[in-house]
Amino acid sequence: MSNPAITTAAMRDAEATMTQLRALLARVLEDEVRDIETGDNLFGYGLHSLALMRLMQPLSQLAGARLAYDDLARRPTLAAWQALIERSRAGH
């Protein structure tokens, strides 16, 4: 049985991470990203290799560890990036 307090805290953390991801992406794409679904391919919304390079440092800061360009480019969705950041924060 899961602890409701831990589950609620994890949900809040996940929501905060997604909010931060959307803010970073909006700055780089210079566009509103609320309409982007978490599973949408970000390259279809104007993300390109140079923009992804500009995201590397802030995404790594968000994760608390250096993220690999290839990992981000291979799975260019908000959901995949969120999972990568959360795994990094957990030390995996």
Short mmCIF file of C-alpha atoms in Angstrom, two decimals:
data_model
loop_
_atom_site.label_atom_id
_atom_site.label_comp_id
_atom_site.label_asym_id
_atom_site.label_seq_id
_atom_site.Cartn_x
_atom_site.Cartn_y
_atom_site.Cartn_z
CA MET A 1 0.00 0.00 0.00
CA SER A 2 1.43 3.38 -0.95
CA ASN A 3 1.72 6.27 1.44
CA PRO A 4 -0.72 9.03 0.32
CA ALA A 5 1.60 11.79 1.58
CA ILE A 6 4.50 10.46 -0.50
CA THR A 7 2.27 9.96 -3.54
CA THR A 8 0.92 13.51 -3.24
CA ALA A 9 4.43 14.94 -2.85
CA ALA A 10 5.62 12.98 -5.88
CA MET A 11 2.69 14.29 -7.93
CA ARG A 12 3.48 17.87 -6.88
CA ASP A 13 7.13 17.36 -7.83
CA ALA A 14 6.14 15.93 -11.21
CA GLU A 15 3.79 18.86 -11.86
CA ALA A 16 6.51 21.34 -10.88
CA THR A 17 8.99 19.62 -13.18
CA MET A 18 6.53 19.75 -16.08
CA THR A 19 5.86 23.45 -15.44
CA GLN A 20 9.59 24.16 -15.47
CA LEU A 21 10.07 22.12 -18.65
CA ARG A 22 7.32 24.04 -20.40
CA ALA A 23 8.82 27.38 -19.29
CA LEU A 24 12.29 26.42 -20.56
CA LEU A 25 10.89 25.19 -23.85
CA ALA A 26 8.79 28.34 -24.31
CA ARG A 27 11.88 30.50 -23.87
CA VAL A 28 13.87 28.56 -26.45
CA LEU A 29 11.05 28.22 -28.95
CA GLU A 30 9.81 31.74 -28.23
CA ASP A 31 6.29 30.40 -28.32
CA GLU A 32 3.48 29.29 -26.07
CA VAL A 33 3.78 25.60 -25.28
CA ARG A 34 0.65 24.93 -23.24
CA ASP A 35 -0.96 23.22 -26.23
CA ILE A 36 1.87 20.71 -26.57
CA GLU A 37 0.80 17.31 -25.26
CA THR A 38 3.33 15.55 -23.06
CA GLY A 39 3.80 12.80 -25.68
CA ASP A 40 4.14 15.09 -28.72
CA ASN A 41 7.43 15.10 -30.62
CA LEU A 42 8.98 18.49 -29.84
CA PHE A 43 10.80 18.62 -33.17
CA GLY A 44 7.35 18.97 -34.74
CA TYR A 45 6.90 22.22 -32.77
CA GLY A 46 10.06 23.86 -34.02
CA LEU A 47 12.67 22.35 -31.73
CA HIS A 48 15.92 21.80 -33.64
CA SER A 49 19.41 20.67 -32.74
CA LEU A 50 20.69 24.16 -31.94
CA ALA A 51 17.69 24.90 -29.72
CA LEU A 52 18.23 21.58 -27.95
CA MET A 53 21.85 22.55 -27.33
CA ARG A 54 20.62 25.77 -25.69
CA LEU A 55 18.38 23.68 -23.45
CA MET A 56 21.16 21.35 -22.29
CA GLN A 57 22.45 23.50 -19.43
CA PRO A 58 19.09 24.50 -17.92
CA LEU A 59 17.74 20.95 -18.27
CA SER A 60 20.86 19.57 -16.61
CA GLN A 61 20.45 22.08 -13.78
CA LEU A 62 16.85 20.99 -13.38
CA ALA A 63 17.99 17.35 -13.23
CA GLY A 64 20.84 18.03 -10.85
CA ALA A 65 23.25 16.24 -13.20
CA ARG A 66 24.57 16.59 -16.72
CA LEU A 67 22.09 15.16 -19.20
CA ALA A 68 23.26 13.65 -22.48
CA TYR A 69 22.23 15.36 -25.71
CA ASP A 70 21.57 11.96 -27.30
CA ASP A 71 19.14 10.97 -24.54
CA LEU A 72 17.14 14.15 -25.05
CA ALA A 73 17.24 14.02 -28.86
CA ARG A 74 16.31 10.33 -29.00
CA ARG A 75 13.10 10.90 -27.03
CA PRO A 76 12.03 14.52 -27.69
CA THR A 77 8.84 14.63 -25.66
CA LEU A 78 8.00 16.44 -22.46
CA ALA A 79 7.04 13.14 -20.82
CA ALA A 80 10.36 11.49 -21.71
CA TRP A 81 12.36 14.50 -20.56
CA GLN A 82 10.42 14.64 -17.31
CA ALA A 83 11.13 10.94 -16.68
CA LEU A 84 14.82 11.45 -17.50
CA ILE A 85 15.04 14.39 -15.08
CA GLU A 86 13.24 12.49 -12.32
CA ARG A 87 15.51 9.43 -12.77
CA SER A 88 18.55 11.69 -12.63
CA ARG A 89 17.30 13.34 -9.44
CA ALA A 90 16.77 9.90 -7.90
CA GLY A 91 20.36 8.98 -8.73
CA HIS A 92 19.64 6.43 -11.46
#
